[in-house]
Structure formats: C-alpha cells, structure tokens
C-alpha cells in the first residue's frame, strides 16, 4: 500500500495541490504514514502535498461511531456526493460472467476476466461524457430541492445559534488536517438514557443526606430484580409447556426454590424500611389492580401454564412503595421511598428498552438473511427456531417493561 500510494503521488502531480485518499482503514493507516516513510531511500511522499484521508461510504458505517464524522466523504469540502468505492462497484459486472468462468481452466478464466474488465473500462471511457451530463442535470435539480429544504430549516434557527454553528464549522475545517477529532462537532450528540445501575449509584451517593435509613436504595433494587426474575420464570414455564424432561423440571424447581428464599429475605427486611407497623402476612402489596392514582396497574399476571402448575408459581406482589398505593405512602410518610423506586424503575425501563431494541434488530437481521431467502417455508427449520427463541426474549422484555412503567 505504501509503495502504490507513493508512486501514484509522484506521477503527473504538477498542478495538484491536494489529494483525497480513500482507504478502508484510513483512520489507522494515515496516523503514522509520513513518520514511517521519513528517511526511506526508495519511497517517499512530498511533504508539501496535503493528503485528506477518507473512508469509503460503504465501509465507514462499520467503523466506530466517531469515524463517520471524521472520515466520511460527506463531510469533506470538494469531495462531492460520492461513495468512494471502486472495486465493489464492479462486482455486478463480473457476476455476469461468473457462471461461465466456473468451469474454465485457470488461464482461460484469467483471459475472460481481463477481457471483461477491459470492455468495462472501454465502455466507461466512451460513455463518460453522457454520464457526466446526466449526473449534472440530476445534481442541479437535487441542489434546488436541497436548497429549498435547507432554507426552510435555516429560517427557524436563531441568529446566535447559527453564528455559533458557523464558528464551530470553520474551526473544524481549519483543524481537521492536524487533528481529525475536530470533526466530532458534526456527529450526533445524543445522551444515553441512564441505566438502573447509574441511577442506583447516584442515589447511593446521596443516600446519607437523604431522609430515612441507609440501604433503602439497595433494598428497592433487590425488589425490582426479584420482580423481574419472577416474570422471567413465569415466561420460561409457559414456554416449556406440559412436556418437558425431568432435567428441565429440576432446573425450574431449583430456580423457584432459590427465588422463594430471596423473596423471604426481602420480605424480612421490609419492616426496616416500611415501618414497624408493616405485617408481612397481610401487607404483601395489593393483589388487585388499582386505579390510576393507586400506582399498581403494572403487573398483569397471567395464569401460569407449565409443568409446575400444582406448585406455587403465581407472582408474589412484593411490598414495594408504589405497590402499596398513594394513601398508604402518605399515611406512613413513605413518599421519599416511592420517589427512589420511581427513579429506579425509570432506569429499569431504559435498560429493558435497550435490550428490546437489540432483540428486535437481531430478529430483523435474521429474517432478512436466513428466513426470507429460505427455500422452505416450514416452521420447523433452524432459522425459524432461532426466530421463535428471539420472540420469547422479546416477550420477556415486553412484560418486564410493562411492569416497570
């Protein structure tokens, strides 16, 4: 690559004052290129010739997020609206002769490929003028439409904000040749929603100064995790159905037994935070749905259908502040505890939505890559089995999200 670039930059470059280089890994390749070629007796690059590194548009999206604003040709003045691809655009032309080339010998195949590529280059040369004219007409029409849309968007921006953006753009264009990080101002700055761990850390940092006893944040976080574990156990039992092996039955029984022990420990700690008047046997939260002001319309428990129907598989309503209702929290002065639970549930909802997006993305990719082009429409194939497994995960996350709202 160094040899090819060096000789390309030394051929007929008398009137060239700037070079735009496209390479799939330019974000790493151009960092130490000049340093590596310094003092080389065989290849060199003119020090006075500026090289603008860029990554082709088909490849830049597979890089890190910051590489798009730093190296995509869309952000380089003078690059135009191009993809930067060369070899990849010729694959469709080579696909025409691929069936014929499969049965050929190596010399015959090489001659066929050479003939095809020479013909492609010849067609490009004789059709270049008409192609450029057509692209120019399309670009002129597109420029008018883009200008009208841009003007409508620009009219709604305050002058001070527009001037600030112009200064940032000028500074980025001036400094990008020295530091590509200057182009990060063109990236999408979207703050990630706080996770339940982030919110828990924040609440724990403020807990000593907060009202109430220590450990309330951890206790509520335990309750949310137990509630989520109950939902997942119910969904797994429902998915297993009545026909499952003894090994699966044993695993479900162990999970249920471990969950029961953790719930018992959680209920034993409840009086420390809900007050000494709390009764574990009678105050395990309201089992029936309350109205909108009662806070407890979160869990829509379905009758469990599975191999452990005869055992206790129904979800236990944990005595969390929001499940006790508004009147109970106001009567016992537990509003501060309900506020902590509300913040933690917000983080739980954010985490669940993120996992739900990832699961839906996996399902979409699997459908377009394996299921859509499958030669069989049978639902018992491996591809459909993976789709159904992802659907189970989506249903679990959906129910957890509904419980966290």
PDB file of N, CA and C in Angstrom, residues 83-137:
ATOM      1  N   UNK A  83     -19.501   7.773  -3.165  1.00  0.00           N
ATOM      2  CA  UNK A  83     -19.332   6.681  -2.212  1.00  0.00           C
ATOM      3  C   UNK A  83     -17.871   6.309  -2.030  1.00  0.00           C
ATOM      4  N   UNK A  84     -17.022   6.641  -3.013  1.00  0.00           N
ATOM      5  CA  UNK A  84     -15.603   6.333  -2.898  1.00  0.00           C
ATOM      6  C   UNK A  84     -15.247   4.900  -3.211  1.00  0.00           C
ATOM      7  N   UNK A  85     -16.213   4.091  -3.609  1.00  0.00           N
ATOM      8  CA  UNK A  85     -15.952   2.687  -3.899  1.00  0.00           C
ATOM      9  C   UNK A  85     -15.510   2.527  -5.358  1.00  0.00           C
ATOM     10  N   UNK A  86     -14.610   1.590  -5.593  1.00  0.00           N
ATOM     11  CA  UNK A  86     -14.127   1.319  -6.950  1.00  0.00           C
ATOM     12  C   UNK A  86     -14.293  -0.166  -7.277  1.00  0.00           C
ATOM     13  N   UNK A  87     -13.626  -1.007  -6.522  1.00  0.00           N
ATOM     14  CA  UNK A  87     -13.656  -2.438  -6.811  1.00  0.00           C
ATOM     15  C   UNK A  87     -15.050  -3.007  -6.578  1.00  0.00           C
ATOM     16  N   UNK A  88     -15.705  -2.586  -5.490  1.00  0.00           N
ATOM     17  CA  UNK A  88     -17.006  -3.164  -5.152  1.00  0.00           C
ATOM     18  C   UNK A  88     -18.057  -2.870  -6.210  1.00  0.00           C
ATOM     19  N   UNK A  89     -17.946  -1.726  -6.893  1.00  0.00           N
ATOM     20  CA  UNK A  89     -18.943  -1.393  -7.916  1.00  0.00           C
ATOM     21  C   UNK A  89     -18.817  -2.256  -9.166  1.00  0.00           C
ATOM     22  N   UNK A  90     -17.707  -2.968  -9.314  1.00  0.00           N
ATOM     23  CA  UNK A  90     -17.511  -3.826 -10.488  1.00  0.00           C
ATOM     24  C   UNK A  90     -17.986  -5.254 -10.257  1.00  0.00           C
ATOM     25  N   UNK A  91     -18.415  -5.558  -9.049  1.00  0.00           N
ATOM     26  CA  UNK A  91     -18.840  -6.934  -8.782  1.00  0.00           C
ATOM     27  C   UNK A  91     -20.062  -7.313  -9.608  1.00  0.00           C
ATOM     28  N   UNK A  92     -20.992  -6.385  -9.769  1.00  0.00           N
ATOM     29  CA  UNK A  92     -22.192  -6.700 -10.546  1.00  0.00           C
ATOM     30  C   UNK A  92     -21.846  -7.004 -11.997  1.00  0.00           C
ATOM     31  N   UNK A  93     -20.803  -6.339 -12.523  1.00  0.00           N
ATOM     32  CA  UNK A  93     -20.382  -6.613 -13.900  1.00  0.00           C
ATOM     33  C   UNK A  93     -19.726  -7.986 -14.002  1.00  0.00           C
ATOM     34  N   UNK A  94     -18.941  -8.336 -13.002  1.00  0.00           N
ATOM     35  CA  UNK A  94     -18.286  -9.643 -13.025  1.00  0.00           C
ATOM     36  C   UNK A  94     -19.269 -10.779 -12.768  1.00  0.00           C
ATOM     37  N   UNK A  95     -20.376 -10.483 -12.106  1.00  0.00           N
ATOM     38  CA  UNK A  95     -21.362 -11.538 -11.853  1.00  0.00           C
ATOM     39  C   UNK A  95     -21.974 -12.070 -13.145  1.00  0.00           C
ATOM     40  N   UNK A  96     -21.916 -11.282 -14.212  1.00  0.00           N
ATOM     41  CA  UNK A  96     -22.495 -11.728 -15.481  1.00  0.00           C
ATOM     42  C   UNK A  96     -21.735 -12.927 -16.034  1.00  0.00           C
ATOM     43  N   UNK A  97     -20.419 -12.920 -15.857  1.00  0.00           N
ATOM     44  CA  UNK A  97     -19.602 -13.985 -16.440  1.00  0.00           C
ATOM     45  C   UNK A  97     -19.237 -15.058 -15.424  1.00  0.00           C
ATOM     46  N   UNK A  98     -19.646 -14.896 -14.175  1.00  0.00           N
ATOM     47  CA  UNK A  98     -19.247 -15.877 -13.162  1.00  0.00           C
ATOM     48  C   UNK A  98     -19.750 -17.290 -13.458  1.00  0.00           C
ATOM     49  N   UNK A  99     -20.985 -17.498 -13.959  1.00  0.00           N
ATOM     50  CA  UNK A  99     -21.382 -18.885 -14.266  1.00  0.00           C
ATOM     51  C   UNK A  99     -20.505 -19.537 -15.337  1.00  0.00           C
ATOM     52  N   UNK A 100     -20.098 -18.746 -16.339  1.00  0.00           N
ATOM     53  CA  UNK A 100     -19.255 -19.315 -17.402  1.00  0.00           C
ATOM     54  C   UNK A 100     -17.839 -19.582 -16.920  1.00  0.00           C
ATOM     55  N   UNK A 101     -17.352 -18.756 -15.995  1.00  0.00           N
ATOM     56  CA  UNK A 101     -15.963 -18.891 -15.553  1.00  0.00           C
ATOM     57  C   UNK A 101     -15.752 -20.047 -14.590  1.00  0.00           C
ATOM     58  N   UNK A 102     -16.804 -20.599 -14.031  1.00  0.00           N
ATOM     59  CA  UNK A 102     -16.638 -21.659 -13.034  1.00  0.00           C
ATOM     60  C   UNK A 102     -16.027 -22.916 -13.632  1.00  0.00           C
ATOM     61  N   UNK A 103     -16.422 -23.245 -14.836  1.00  0.00           N
ATOM     62  CA  UNK A 103     -15.929 -24.480 -15.437  1.00  0.00           C
ATOM     63  C   UNK A 103     -14.686 -24.315 -16.278  1.00  0.00           C
ATOM     64  N   UNK A 104     -14.084 -23.138 -16.276  1.00  0.00           N
ATOM     65  CA  UNK A 104     -12.911 -22.886 -17.115  1.00  0.00           C
ATOM     66  C   UNK A 104     -11.631 -23.234 -16.374  1.00  0.00           C
ATOM     67  N   UNK A 105     -10.591 -23.446 -17.142  1.00  0.00           N
ATOM     68  CA  UNK A 105      -9.267 -23.618 -16.556  1.00  0.00           C
ATOM     69  C   UNK A 105      -8.740 -22.259 -16.102  1.00  0.00           C
ATOM     70  N   UNK A 106      -7.646 -22.278 -15.352  1.00  0.00           N
ATOM     71  CA  UNK A 106      -7.122 -21.030 -14.804  1.00  0.00           C
ATOM     72  C   UNK A 106      -6.701 -20.035 -15.892  1.00  0.00           C
ATOM     73  N   UNK A 107      -5.945 -20.437 -16.930  1.00  0.00           N
ATOM     74  CA  UNK A 107      -5.582 -19.454 -17.972  1.00  0.00           C
ATOM     75  C   UNK A 107      -6.798 -18.910 -18.721  1.00  0.00           C
ATOM     76  N   UNK A 108      -7.748 -19.810 -19.034  1.00  0.00           N
ATOM     77  CA  UNK A 108      -8.941 -19.360 -19.745  1.00  0.00           C
ATOM     78  C   UNK A 108      -9.751 -18.390 -18.882  1.00  0.00           C
ATOM     79  N   UNK A 109      -9.853 -18.678 -17.596  1.00  0.00           N
ATOM     80  CA  UNK A 109     -10.595 -17.797 -16.695  1.00  0.00           C
ATOM     81  C   UNK A 109      -9.922 -16.428 -16.592  1.00  0.00           C
ATOM     82  N   UNK A 110      -8.597 -16.414 -16.548  1.00  0.00           N
ATOM     83  CA  UNK A 110      -7.883 -15.143 -16.461  1.00  0.00           C
ATOM     84  C   UNK A 110      -8.085 -14.306 -17.721  1.00  0.00           C
ATOM     85  N   UNK A 111      -8.062 -14.959 -18.883  1.00  0.00           N
ATOM     86  CA  UNK A 111      -8.309 -14.230 -20.127  1.00  0.00           C
ATOM     87  C   UNK A 111      -9.728 -13.666 -20.171  1.00  0.00           C
ATOM     88  N   UNK A 112     -10.688 -14.450 -19.681  1.00  0.00           N
ATOM     89  CA  UNK A 112     -12.069 -13.980 -19.679  1.00  0.00           C
ATOM     90  C   UNK A 112     -12.239 -12.771 -18.756  1.00  0.00           C
ATOM     91  N   UNK A 113     -11.632 -12.818 -17.570  1.00  0.00           N
ATOM     92  CA  UNK A 113     -11.731 -11.691 -16.643  1.00  0.00           C
ATOM     93  C   UNK A 113     -11.041 -10.446 -17.206  1.00  0.00           C
ATOM     94  N   UNK A 114      -9.882 -10.641 -17.831  1.00  0.00           N
ATOM     95  CA  UNK A 114      -9.196  -9.499 -18.446  1.00  0.00           C
ATOM     96  C   UNK A 114     -10.040  -8.883 -19.554  1.00  0.00           C
ATOM     97  N   UNK A 115     -10.651  -9.728 -20.369  1.00  0.00           N
ATOM     98  CA  UNK A 115     -11.484  -9.215 -21.457  1.00  0.00           C
ATOM     99  C   UNK A 115     -12.696  -8.458 -20.899  1.00  0.00           C
ATOM    100  N   UNK A 116     -13.307  -9.003 -19.857  1.00  0.00           N
ATOM    101  CA  UNK A 116     -14.482  -8.356 -19.276  1.00  0.00           C
ATOM    102  C   UNK A 116     -14.124  -7.000 -18.676  1.00  0.00           C
ATOM    103  N   UNK A 117     -13.008  -6.920 -17.958  1.00  0.00           N
ATOM    104  CA  UNK A 117     -12.617  -5.661 -17.328  1.00  0.00           C
ATOM    105  C   UNK A 117     -12.156  -4.643 -18.367  1.00  0.00           C
ATOM    106  N   UNK A 118     -11.462  -5.091 -19.402  1.00  0.00           N
ATOM    107  CA  UNK A 118     -11.071  -4.162 -20.465  1.00  0.00           C
ATOM    108  C   UNK A 118     -12.299  -3.601 -21.182  1.00  0.00           C
ATOM    109  N   UNK A 119     -13.282  -4.465 -21.398  1.00  0.00           N
ATOM    110  CA  UNK A 119     -14.513  -3.991 -22.024  1.00  0.00           C
ATOM    111  C   UNK A 119     -15.241  -3.001 -21.109  1.00  0.00           C
ATOM    112  N   UNK A 120     -15.215  -3.260 -19.800  1.00  0.00           N
ATOM    113  CA  UNK A 120     -15.840  -2.335 -18.852  1.00  0.00           C
ATOM    114  C   UNK A 120     -15.143  -0.980 -18.870  1.00  0.00           C
ATOM    115  N   UNK A 121     -13.821  -0.983 -18.884  1.00  0.00           N
ATOM    116  CA  UNK A 121     -13.082   0.280 -18.935  1.00  0.00           C
ATOM    117  C   UNK A 121     -13.337   1.033 -20.243  1.00  0.00           C
ATOM    118  N   UNK A 122     -13.439   0.296 -21.346  1.00  0.00           N
ATOM    119  CA  UNK A 122     -13.707   0.941 -22.638  1.00  0.00           C
ATOM    120  C   UNK A 122     -15.101   1.575 -22.651  1.00  0.00           C
ATOM    121  N   UNK A 123     -16.083   0.862 -22.101  1.00  0.00           N
ATOM    122  CA  UNK A 123     -17.437   1.406 -22.051  1.00  0.00           C
ATOM    123  C   UNK A 123     -17.493   2.651 -21.165  1.00  0.00           C
ATOM    124  N   UNK A 124     -16.734   2.650 -20.074  1.00  0.00           N
ATOM    125  CA  UNK A 124     -16.685   3.839 -19.222  1.00  0.00           C
ATOM    126  C   UNK A 124     -16.110   5.033 -19.987  1.00  0.00           C
ATOM    127  N   UNK A 125     -15.076   4.782 -20.773  1.00  0.00           N
ATOM    128  CA  UNK A 125     -14.410   5.874 -21.472  1.00  0.00           C
ATOM    129  C   UNK A 125     -15.310   6.494 -22.537  1.00  0.00           C
ATOM    130  N   UNK A 126     -16.010   5.683 -23.319  1.00  0.00           N
ATOM    131  CA  UNK A 126     -16.815   6.235 -24.407  1.00  0.00           C
ATOM    132  C   UNK A 126     -18.146   6.800 -23.904  1.00  0.00           C
ATOM    133  N   UNK A 127     -18.570   6.394 -22.713  1.00  0.00           N
ATOM    134  CA  UNK A 127     -19.837   6.882 -22.170  1.00  0.00           C
ATOM    135  C   UNK A 127     -19.641   7.909 -21.057  1.00  0.00           C
ATOM    136  N   UNK A 128     -18.419   8.342 -20.853  1.00  0.00           N
ATOM    137  CA  UNK A 128     -18.139   9.242 -19.743  1.00  0.00           C
ATOM    138  C   UNK A 128     -18.844  10.585 -19.912  1.00  0.00           C
ATOM    139  N   UNK A 129     -18.831  11.129 -21.131  1.00  0.00           N
ATOM    140  CA  UNK A 129     -19.423  12.456 -21.348  1.00  0.00           C
ATOM    141  C   UNK A 129     -20.927  12.431 -21.096  1.00  0.00           C
ATOM    142  N   UNK A 130     -21.622  11.458 -21.664  1.00  0.00           N
ATOM    143  CA  UNK A 130     -23.075  11.387 -21.464  1.00  0.00           C
ATOM    144  C   UNK A 130     -23.421  11.103 -20.009  1.00  0.00           C
ATOM    145  N   UNK A 131     -22.597  10.299 -19.342  1.00  0.00           N
ATOM    146  CA  UNK A 131     -22.855  10.010 -17.931  1.00  0.00           C
ATOM    147  C   UNK A 131     -22.681  11.252 -17.066  1.00  0.00           C
ATOM    148  N   UNK A 132     -21.642  12.040 -17.347  1.00  0.00           N
ATOM    149  CA  UNK A 132     -21.426  13.260 -16.574  1.00  0.00           C
ATOM    150  C   UNK A 132     -22.533  14.277 -16.822  1.00  0.00           C
ATOM    151  N   UNK A 133     -23.012  14.378 -18.066  1.00  0.00           N
ATOM    152  CA  UNK A 133     -24.112  15.293 -18.361  1.00  0.00           C
ATOM    153  C   UNK A 133     -25.377  14.882 -17.609  1.00  0.00           C
ATOM    154  N   UNK A 134     -25.653  13.594 -17.608  1.00  0.00           N
ATOM    155  CA  UNK A 134     -26.845  13.124 -16.898  1.00  0.00           C
ATOM    156  C   UNK A 134     -26.722  13.381 -15.396  1.00  0.00           C
ATOM    157  N   UNK A 135     -25.556  13.107 -14.833  1.00  0.00           N
ATOM    158  CA  UNK A 135     -25.365  13.339 -13.402  1.00  0.00           C
ATOM    159  C   UNK A 135     -25.428  14.823 -13.062  1.00  0.00           C
ATOM    160  N   UNK A 136     -24.950  15.675 -13.982  1.00  0.00           N
ATOM    161  CA  UNK A 136     -25.008  17.112 -13.732  1.00  0.00           C
ATOM    162  C   UNK A 136     -26.450  17.602 -13.690  1.00  0.00           C
ATOM    163  N   UNK A 137     -27.282  17.117 -14.608  1.00  0.00           N
ATOM    164  CA  UNK A 137     -28.688  17.526 -14.599  1.00  0.00           C
ATOM    165  C   UNK A 137     -29.381  17.071 -13.316  1.00  0.00           C
TER     166      UNK A 137
END
